[in-house]
């Protein structure tokens, strides 16, 4: 099994004259945490959007588990095992935390066309959902409406929803965005606990989180991947330090 | 008994006793008014499915109301004239049997909704509002120019539909039949709201993008809801044709679409009982204001503006929020 | 000859639609407001002009009184009601402005009575002009065409060349930025709304000699005007012009020729009904077709 789980080749996306992604090549192995870092506007969210299927690339391919999914619609990708969390928290505010996760389970559990039976009493939906909430440490908040959860808790809920779809790869767009130090550390712990089991494409500005989690790191600048490698290689890469970290070569990291 | 149950049982008892009460008080016409309110409520229940639960603002639901009404009227017309409806590729005659004509009305509306939904759900927001409006206008003008069925002047029914042992010309019997349909629709909505389909629909209303990312093929769900909604409104139209024993293109006018919207919003979007309350309030307001002045619209218009600005949750939504605090 | 006449009729309808659609699309593009009551301003303009023309015995004076008067009505409506709706969703806007339509139709019926009025065109435009040898055409309709095209030119100049136009364009794409420029955005909105009301009134006054001036006349043209806006692309003046011409000619030519064409193919009785039905549905079919092909209209203004 040497074939990567996700294989991105020559992915290009322009907004008018601006090349948000410019011939991006990137692959993710099974179970690998692959971080993508880069300055604001580097094209990271655009990259995730194309992998998730919301944005149609101008050219290039996305392969997932040996299939070309470049033209596959978003829901079909999710069914194949590709999950994502959003950069801007987007849970369903009026539903309870458990409802949110159960909805994610439902998407992958048979037909959505139940018109009569109370879905809130279906153990086939509720039990896996509760297990996912437990996994992210939110079991105690299962009945609380999602809108009343604290910001950090909502991010955890996002993760639980992604997990509930039984993914092989999770696309994480800044999972610690807007979090305090404590929440942030908890999220990193959570992700560390999933490591090895689920592959992750992790976009993150918090370098502590990146270096704690990543097996490999790709650096994006101006729509291009300028370097890919193990954390130590990237840390040492002079081009990266110049282009991204904005340091001159002599400065300590 | 909780306050909510008390309200529900009280309302149901009132609805069941209404024909007797009206008879005793010598207000026989009240049965007809109540029937009308129930039929409008049924149309509202149909629209509420996509508007309240699905967040789809259709400004063209009168199309289904009118189409359902016309199907009943046209079938009955052919039955009366004993002319076949069509002779090729096979012969279909007219009918005035409710058991045939009403499902035919629903089926026709479901098909129309399938086409209309398949095209309009490709767009969103304002474009969706406008394209549903355009479709309704299209059907409106279609019936205006359909000279064979009266064109602008409309079409009278020779008689109400025949329904086995029931005599629909008897106001009380017709009223109870309509009441049964409304109760069934209410029950179905209440169940649906917590069933898989309903939860998916509400998820789409709140954040469609997220639902797709979770793996829901949302367009299919929305289309299914749109079709069911169209069929329910079509049934309401079929009942209204029976009630008035007359149809004309104004059944499909855009003002009618606006009225159904108003009913749902006044009553409370996304609540099962909202459309019923909305229809009653709408009708009572109309009655009260028009008793007072023939120019009642000049008061109703601003009331509507104020309701939108200051009472967005609707009447039943408001009552529910109070009840929830008690329960 | 007949074709030329009908094409001119189509263009003239298109010009009227453009006057309404321009205001609608500006208000939609800039304030993000669906204003169903726009047709009511058209109606109010026509009624004021009808009264004023009768009173002063002059079409032009009627026009000159109706334009600012309607603009004032529009501005009052904006300040009292519509301003509260800018931040609401489209559903709220549709319902509230639906309420305004009911109000205006009834108000007009109360003030002017239920009977339809007519406005006489000015005497120097009441004749016909020979556009081609042997093909007379009403001078007033030609004047409508000329006025409409002049307004289109004026709007183009206004939006493309003036400071106000710059603000309008900027406001359509970025409200905060205009606010940051130190422009009072409320005043800008009110101004744009007054401009839209004036254009609607202009259309209403010019409609007076051709159609009946009656309660409910606004909605007959409002819905086609919305079709124009949607076809052209929300927020685009150029789209409104192209869409209006398309809709105006499609509607007029359809009504003039489709029944005949179908009659010739399928035999007169049944077929002219089909033709007439198709003709009255033509603009909606056109809109559906455009949206299938381009879901955001012909000239999407942003995004
Ligand atoms: N819909 C759009 N239309 C036009 N330009 C866009 C659009 N979305 C993104 N861009 C531009 O594309 C570039 C890449 O944006 P993107 O959001 O992918 O960056 P990012 O790496 O995720 O940045 P951040 O770290 O701030 O999240 C930016 O210059 C952005 O302004
Ligand atoms: Mg980003």
Tab-separated table of N, CA and C in Angstrom, chain A residues 23-142:
chain	number	residue	atom	x	y	z
A	23	UNK	N	-0.780	25.355	-9.645
A	23	UNK	CA	-0.094	24.089	-9.890
A	23	UNK	C	0.324	23.374	-8.627
A	24	UNK	N	-0.620	23.230	-7.699
A	24	UNK	CA	-0.275	22.594	-6.424
A	24	UNK	C	-0.205	21.075	-6.573
A	25	UNK	N	0.929	20.494	-6.163
A	25	UNK	CA	1.063	19.034	-6.033
A	25	UNK	C	1.195	18.726	-4.559
A	26	UNK	N	0.442	17.727	-4.113
A	26	UNK	CA	0.510	17.412	-2.686
A	26	UNK	C	-0.110	16.038	-2.509
A	27	UNK	N	0.478	15.211	-1.633
A	27	UNK	CA	-0.225	13.969	-1.346
A	27	UNK	C	-0.237	13.676	0.142
A	28	UNK	N	-1.220	12.911	0.543
A	28	UNK	CA	-1.368	12.553	1.947
A	28	UNK	C	-1.463	11.045	2.041
A	29	UNK	N	-0.610	10.490	2.891
A	29	UNK	CA	-0.617	9.037	3.044
A	29	UNK	C	-1.709	8.628	4.024
A	30	UNK	N	-2.014	7.355	4.012
A	30	UNK	CA	-3.023	6.864	4.950
A	30	UNK	C	-2.601	7.139	6.377
A	31	UNK	N	-3.470	7.728	7.142
A	31	UNK	CA	-3.186	7.962	8.556
A	31	UNK	C	-2.233	9.110	8.835
A	32	UNK	N	-1.790	9.773	7.804
A	32	UNK	CA	-0.801	10.834	8.000
A	32	UNK	C	-1.457	12.169	8.380
A	33	UNK	N	-0.762	12.923	9.242
A	33	UNK	CA	-1.184	14.309	9.463
A	33	UNK	C	-0.273	15.198	8.624
A	34	UNK	N	-0.887	15.844	7.649
A	34	UNK	CA	-0.114	16.677	6.734
A	34	UNK	C	-0.548	18.122	6.932
A	35	UNK	N	0.367	18.912	7.455
A	35	UNK	CA	0.014	20.313	7.715
A	35	UNK	C	0.350	21.166	6.500
A	36	UNK	N	-0.523	22.148	6.228
A	36	UNK	CA	-0.229	23.141	5.197
A	36	UNK	C	-0.169	24.485	5.896
A	37	UNK	N	0.996	25.116	5.816
A	37	UNK	CA	1.140	26.418	6.450
A	37	UNK	C	1.464	27.444	5.382
A	38	UNK	N	1.298	28.690	5.735
A	38	UNK	CA	1.584	29.761	4.784
A	38	UNK	C	0.926	31.035	5.258
A	39	UNK	N	1.402	32.172	4.759
A	39	UNK	CA	0.859	33.456	5.213
A	39	UNK	C	-0.587	33.641	4.772
A	40	UNK	N	-1.246	34.642	5.323
A	40	UNK	CA	-2.623	34.952	4.946
A	40	UNK	C	-2.711	35.153	3.441
A	41	UNK	N	-3.755	34.569	2.853
A	41	UNK	CA	-3.953	34.744	1.427
A	41	UNK	C	-3.084	33.852	0.564
A	42	UNK	N	-2.433	32.864	1.185
A	42	UNK	CA	-1.544	31.999	0.418
A	42	UNK	C	-2.329	31.033	-0.472
A	43	UNK	N	-3.599	30.827	-0.155
A	43	UNK	CA	-4.400	29.909	-0.972
A	43	UNK	C	-4.764	28.618	-0.260
A	44	UNK	N	-4.586	28.594	1.049
A	44	UNK	CA	-4.831	27.360	1.802
A	44	UNK	C	-6.316	26.990	1.810
A	45	UNK	N	-7.154	27.975	2.123
A	45	UNK	CA	-8.595	27.690	2.135
A	45	UNK	C	-9.090	27.336	0.734
A	46	UNK	N	-8.529	27.994	-0.259
A	46	UNK	CA	-8.892	27.679	-1.639
A	46	UNK	C	-8.534	26.233	-1.966
A	47	UNK	N	-7.384	25.805	-1.481
A	47	UNK	CA	-6.971	24.417	-1.701
A	47	UNK	C	-7.967	23.454	-1.052
A	48	UNK	N	-8.294	23.714	0.206
A	48	UNK	CA	-9.241	22.846	0.903
A	48	UNK	C	-10.588	22.825	0.190
A	49	UNK	N	-11.026	24.004	-0.269
A	49	UNK	CA	-12.306	24.082	-0.977
A	49	UNK	C	-12.333	23.180	-2.201
A	50	UNK	N	-11.220	23.098	-2.882
A	50	UNK	CA	-11.179	22.254	-4.082
A	50	UNK	C	-11.130	20.776	-3.727
A	51	UNK	N	-10.451	20.462	-2.641
A	51	UNK	CA	-10.413	19.049	-2.227
A	51	UNK	C	-11.788	18.626	-1.736
A	52	UNK	N	-12.457	19.523	-1.008
A	52	UNK	CA	-13.786	19.190	-0.490
A	52	UNK	C	-14.828	19.198	-1.595
A	53	UNK	N	-14.557	19.886	-2.689
A	53	UNK	CA	-15.473	19.866	-3.825
A	53	UNK	C	-16.347	21.086	-3.963
A	54	UNK	N	-16.134	22.083	-3.106
A	54	UNK	CA	-16.977	23.278	-3.225
A	54	UNK	C	-16.497	24.196	-4.327
A	55	UNK	N	-15.215	24.171	-4.584
A	55	UNK	CA	-14.654	24.985	-5.659
A	55	UNK	C	-14.212	24.061	-6.778
A	56	UNK	N	-14.514	24.477	-7.989
A	56	UNK	CA	-14.086	23.672	-9.129
A	56	UNK	C	-12.742	24.188	-9.617
A	57	UNK	N	-11.750	23.317	-9.663
A	57	UNK	CA	-10.437	23.780	-10.112
A	57	UNK	C	-10.456	24.133	-11.596
A	58	UNK	N	-9.580	25.083	-11.981
A	58	UNK	CA	-9.454	25.404	-13.397
A	58	UNK	C	-8.754	24.277	-14.123
A	59	UNK	N	-7.753	23.691	-13.452
A	59	UNK	CA	-7.108	22.519	-14.036
A	59	UNK	C	-6.454	21.734	-12.912
A	60	UNK	N	-6.035	20.521	-13.226
A	60	UNK	CA	-5.428	19.666	-12.219
A	60	UNK	C	-6.396	18.606	-11.740
A	61	UNK	N	-5.867	17.650	-10.961
A	61	UNK	CA	-6.690	16.547	-10.485
A	61	UNK	C	-6.630	16.378	-8.972
A	62	UNK	N	-7.714	15.853	-8.444
A	62	UNK	CA	-7.727	15.396	-7.065
A	62	UNK	C	-8.090	13.920	-7.092
A	63	UNK	N	-7.203	13.084	-6.534
A	63	UNK	CA	-7.498	11.659	-6.442
A	63	UNK	C	-7.664	11.281	-4.985
A	64	UNK	N	-8.658	10.454	-4.711
A	64	UNK	CA	-8.889	10.038	-3.325
A	64	UNK	C	-9.114	8.540	-3.314
A	65	UNK	N	-8.331	7.819	-2.498
A	65	UNK	CA	-8.437	6.371	-2.384
A	65	UNK	C	-8.458	5.712	-3.767
A	66	UNK	N	-7.592	6.197	-4.639
A	66	UNK	CA	-7.464	5.563	-5.946
A	66	UNK	C	-8.492	5.981	-6.969
A	67	UNK	N	-9.359	6.923	-6.617
A	67	UNK	CA	-10.378	7.381	-7.573
A	67	UNK	C	-10.129	8.824	-7.945
A	68	UNK	N	-10.437	9.162	-9.173
A	68	UNK	CA	-10.377	10.572	-9.553
A	68	UNK	C	-11.684	11.231	-9.106
A	69	UNK	N	-11.581	12.159	-8.144
A	69	UNK	CA	-12.802	12.785	-7.629
A	69	UNK	C	-12.898	14.248	-8.034
A	70	UNK	N	-12.086	14.658	-9.010
A	70	UNK	CA	-12.026	16.079	-9.371
A	70	UNK	C	-13.409	16.667	-9.643
A	71	UNK	N	-14.285	15.874	-10.253
A	71	UNK	CA	-15.586	16.419	-10.648
A	71	UNK	C	-16.734	15.911	-9.779
A	72	UNK	N	-16.386	15.209	-8.717
A	72	UNK	CA	-17.434	14.642	-7.860
A	72	UNK	C	-18.065	15.742	-6.999
A	73	UNK	N	-19.409	15.759	-6.865
A	73	UNK	CA	-20.031	16.761	-5.998
A	73	UNK	C	-19.699	16.546	-4.519
A	74	UNK	N	-19.889	17.606	-3.745
A	74	UNK	CA	-19.500	17.598	-2.331
A	74	UNK	C	-20.070	16.400	-1.551
A	75	UNK	N	-21.390	16.165	-1.589
A	75	UNK	CA	-21.929	15.094	-0.746
A	75	UNK	C	-21.320	13.732	-1.082
A	76	UNK	N	-21.081	13.485	-2.369
A	76	UNK	CA	-20.534	12.195	-2.770
A	76	UNK	C	-19.134	12.006	-2.188
A	77	UNK	N	-18.376	13.094	-2.081
A	77	UNK	CA	-17.034	12.985	-1.491
A	77	UNK	C	-17.129	12.625	-0.021
A	78	UNK	N	-18.105	13.226	0.641
A	78	UNK	CA	-18.284	12.922	2.050
A	78	UNK	C	-18.608	11.446	2.240
A	79	UNK	N	-19.438	10.919	1.343
A	79	UNK	CA	-19.802	9.510	1.447
A	79	UNK	C	-18.574	8.623	1.254
A	80	UNK	N	-17.621	9.083	0.421
A	80	UNK	CA	-16.400	8.301	0.208
A	80	UNK	C	-15.467	8.344	1.417
A	81	UNK	N	-15.708	9.269	2.350
A	81	UNK	CA	-14.866	9.311	3.532
A	81	UNK	C	-14.003	10.552	3.643
A	82	UNK	N	-14.487	11.632	3.054
A	82	UNK	CA	-13.744	12.891	3.114
A	82	UNK	C	-14.574	13.872	3.945
A	83	UNK	N	-14.053	14.266	5.099
A	83	UNK	CA	-14.818	15.163	5.962
A	83	UNK	C	-14.073	16.480	6.098
A	84	UNK	N	-14.802	17.514	6.540
A	84	UNK	CA	-14.093	18.768	6.739
A	84	UNK	C	-14.699	19.528	7.905
A	85	UNK	N	-13.851	20.377	8.503
A	85	UNK	CA	-14.406	21.350	9.433
A	85	UNK	C	-14.126	22.720	8.839
A	86	UNK	N	-14.979	23.665	9.148
A	86	UNK	CA	-14.898	24.952	8.480
A	86	UNK	C	-14.054	25.945	9.276
A	87	UNK	N	-13.457	26.897	8.508
A	87	UNK	CA	-12.649	27.922	9.162
A	87	UNK	C	-13.528	28.793	10.045
A	88	UNK	N	-14.735	29.091	9.541
A	88	UNK	CA	-15.710	29.801	10.362
A	88	UNK	C	-16.655	28.758	10.926
A	89	UNK	N	-16.775	28.723	12.241
A	89	UNK	CA	-17.579	27.692	12.882
A	89	UNK	C	-18.968	27.646	12.262
A	90	UNK	N	-19.410	26.452	11.854
A	90	UNK	CA	-20.755	26.368	11.298
A	90	UNK	C	-21.451	25.113	11.797
A	91	UNK	N	-21.977	25.234	12.995
A	91	UNK	CA	-22.834	24.181	13.533
A	91	UNK	C	-24.271	24.640	13.345
A	92	UNK	N	-25.236	23.753	13.585
A	92	UNK	CA	-26.639	24.126	13.444
A	92	UNK	C	-27.126	24.689	14.764
A	93	UNK	N	-27.342	25.999	14.810
A	93	UNK	CA	-27.494	26.681	16.093
A	93	UNK	C	-28.723	26.251	16.894
A	94	UNK	N	-29.834	25.916	16.207
A	94	UNK	CA	-31.045	25.626	16.984
A	94	UNK	C	-31.076	24.188	17.479
A	95	UNK	N	-30.312	23.316	16.826
A	95	UNK	CA	-30.288	21.919	17.254
A	95	UNK	C	-29.383	21.758	18.469
A	96	UNK	N	-29.654	20.723	19.266
A	96	UNK	CA	-28.770	20.415	20.383
A	96	UNK	C	-27.462	19.845	19.840
A	97	UNK	N	-26.461	19.799	20.704
A	97	UNK	CA	-25.168	19.266	20.287
A	97	UNK	C	-25.340	17.849	19.755
A	98	UNK	N	-26.131	17.057	20.465
A	98	UNK	CA	-26.332	15.670	20.046
A	98	UNK	C	-27.052	15.615	18.697
A	99	UNK	N	-28.058	16.478	18.516
A	99	UNK	CA	-28.763	16.532	17.227
A	99	UNK	C	-27.793	16.824	16.094
A	100	UNK	N	-26.894	17.763	16.335
A	100	UNK	CA	-25.912	18.115	15.321
A	100	UNK	C	-25.130	16.900	14.866
A	101	UNK	N	-24.635	16.144	15.838
A	101	UNK	CA	-23.805	14.996	15.485
A	101	UNK	C	-24.664	13.889	14.878
A	102	UNK	N	-25.878	13.712	15.420
A	102	UNK	CA	-26.764	12.668	14.890
A	102	UNK	C	-27.100	12.940	13.426
A	103	UNK	N	-27.201	14.211	13.089
A	103	UNK	CA	-27.469	14.576	11.695
A	103	UNK	C	-26.320	14.104	10.805
A	104	UNK	N	-25.107	14.276	11.319
A	104	UNK	CA	-23.942	13.821	10.561
A	104	UNK	C	-23.969	12.305	10.404
A	105	UNK	N	-24.385	11.586	11.466
A	105	UNK	CA	-24.492	10.133	11.369
A	105	UNK	C	-25.547	9.768	10.321
A	106	UNK	N	-26.670	10.483	10.393
A	106	UNK	CA	-27.792	10.193	9.497
A	106	UNK	C	-27.386	10.279	8.027
A	107	UNK	N	-26.525	11.237	7.718
A	107	UNK	CA	-26.120	11.420	6.327
A	107	UNK	C	-25.472	10.153	5.771
A	108	UNK	N	-24.939	9.364	6.652
A	108	UNK	CA	-24.212	8.174	6.194
A	108	UNK	C	-24.912	6.890	6.596
A	109	UNK	N	-26.134	6.999	7.120
A	109	UNK	CA	-26.821	5.814	7.609
A	109	UNK	C	-28.138	5.644	6.872
A	110	UNK	N	-28.067	5.046	5.715
A	110	UNK	CA	-29.285	4.696	4.996
A	110	UNK	C	-29.994	5.907	4.440
A	111	UNK	N	-31.274	5.764	4.229
A	111	UNK	CA	-32.034	6.764	3.494
A	111	UNK	C	-32.350	7.975	4.353
A	112	UNK	N	-32.367	9.140	3.732
A	112	UNK	CA	-32.769	10.352	4.427
A	112	UNK	C	-34.268	10.544	4.342
A	113	UNK	N	-34.971	9.578	3.733
A	113	UNK	CA	-36.384	9.784	3.471
A	113	UNK	C	-37.278	9.108	4.506
A	114	UNK	N	-36.970	9.299	5.802
A	114	UNK	CA	-37.893	8.855	6.841
A	114	UNK	C	-38.863	9.982	7.113
A	115	UNK	N	-40.150	9.716	6.942
A	115	UNK	CA	-41.117	10.801	7.062
A	115	UNK	C	-41.907	10.748	8.366
A	116	UNK	N	-41.830	9.626	9.068
A	116	UNK	CA	-42.755	9.457	10.182
A	116	UNK	C	-42.035	9.169	11.499
A	117	UNK	N	-41.110	8.208	11.469
A	117	UNK	CA	-40.475	7.772	12.725
A	117	UNK	C	-39.631	8.895	13.315
A	118	UNK	N	-39.671	9.024	14.618
A	118	UNK	CA	-38.935	10.062	15.322
A	118	UNK	C	-37.437	9.753	15.276
A	119	UNK	N	-36.699	10.557	14.509
A	119	UNK	CA	-35.275	10.282	14.343
A	119	UNK	C	-34.513	10.518	15.644
A	120	UNK	N	-35.107	11.301	16.552
A	120	UNK	CA	-34.413	11.549	17.819
A	120	UNK	C	-34.500	10.349	18.752
A	121	UNK	N	-35.298	9.348	18.362
A	121	UNK	CA	-35.365	8.134	19.170
A	121	UNK	C	-34.671	6.957	18.504
A	122	UNK	N	-34.033	7.195	17.375
A	122	UNK	CA	-33.361	6.092	16.683
A	122	UNK	C	-32.014	5.841	17.339
A	123	UNK	N	-31.901	4.708	18.023
A	123	UNK	CA	-30.618	4.430	18.679
A	123	UNK	C	-29.502	4.295	17.656
A	124	UNK	N	-29.860	3.835	16.454
A	124	UNK	CA	-28.830	3.678	15.423
A	124	UNK	C	-28.187	5.018	15.074
A	125	UNK	N	-28.890	6.113	15.350
A	125	UNK	CA	-28.312	7.434	15.108
A	125	UNK	C	-27.742	8.029	16.391
A	126	UNK	N	-28.480	7.850	17.482
A	126	UNK	CA	-28.104	8.540	18.720
A	126	UNK	C	-26.847	7.948	19.353
A	127	UNK	N	-26.738	6.626	19.335
A	127	UNK	CA	-25.591	6.022	20.028
A	127	UNK	C	-24.251	6.363	19.403
A	128	UNK	N	-24.123	6.180	18.088
A	128	UNK	CA	-22.835	6.592	17.494
A	128	UNK	C	-22.573	8.081	17.706
A	129	UNK	N	-23.638	8.876	17.664
A	129	UNK	CA	-23.464	10.318	17.833
A	129	UNK	C	-22.923	10.622	19.231
A	130	UNK	N	-23.504	9.947	20.214
A	130	UNK	CA	-23.055	10.186	21.586
A	130	UNK	C	-21.599	9.747	21.757
A	131	UNK	N	-21.252	8.645	21.097
A	131	UNK	CA	-19.865	8.168	21.167
A	131	UNK	C	-18.916	9.226	20.619
A	132	UNK	N	-19.315	9.873	19.527
A	132	UNK	CA	-18.455	10.916	18.954
A	132	UNK	C	-18.351	12.109	19.895
A	133	UNK	N	-19.450	12.466	20.525
A	133	UNK	CA	-19.411	13.572	21.476
A	133	UNK	C	-18.483	13.242	22.632
A	134	UNK	N	-18.559	11.988	23.087
A	134	UNK	CA	-17.681	11.560	24.171
A	134	UNK	C	-16.222	11.715	23.770
A	135	UNK	N	-15.974	11.308	22.557
A	135	UNK	CA	-14.611	11.323	22.048
A	135	UNK	C	-14.017	12.732	22.081
A	136	UNK	N	-14.829	13.736	21.819
A	136	UNK	CA	-14.304	15.101	21.852
A	136	UNK	C	-14.559	15.763	23.209
A	137	UNK	N	-15.083	14.982	24.144
A	137	UNK	CA	-15.268	15.513	25.483
A	137	UNK	C	-16.463	16.414	25.650
A	138	UNK	N	-17.498	16.200	24.854
A	138	UNK	CA	-18.672	17.051	24.965
A	138	UNK	C	-19.913	16.286	25.437
A	139	UNK	N	-19.718	15.026	25.863
A	139	UNK	CA	-20.884	14.197	26.202
A	139	UNK	C	-21.767	14.881	27.235
A	140	UNK	N	-21.149	15.611	28.144
A	140	UNK	CA	-21.920	16.271	29.183
A	140	UNK	C	-22.782	17.410	28.668
A	141	UNK	N	-22.517	17.846	27.452
A	141	UNK	CA	-23.245	18.992	26.893
A	141	UNK	C	-24.191	18.564	25.784
A	142	UNK	N	-24.496	17.251	25.726
A	142	UNK	CA	-25.241	16.701	24.589
A	142	UNK	C	-26.572	17.402	24.353
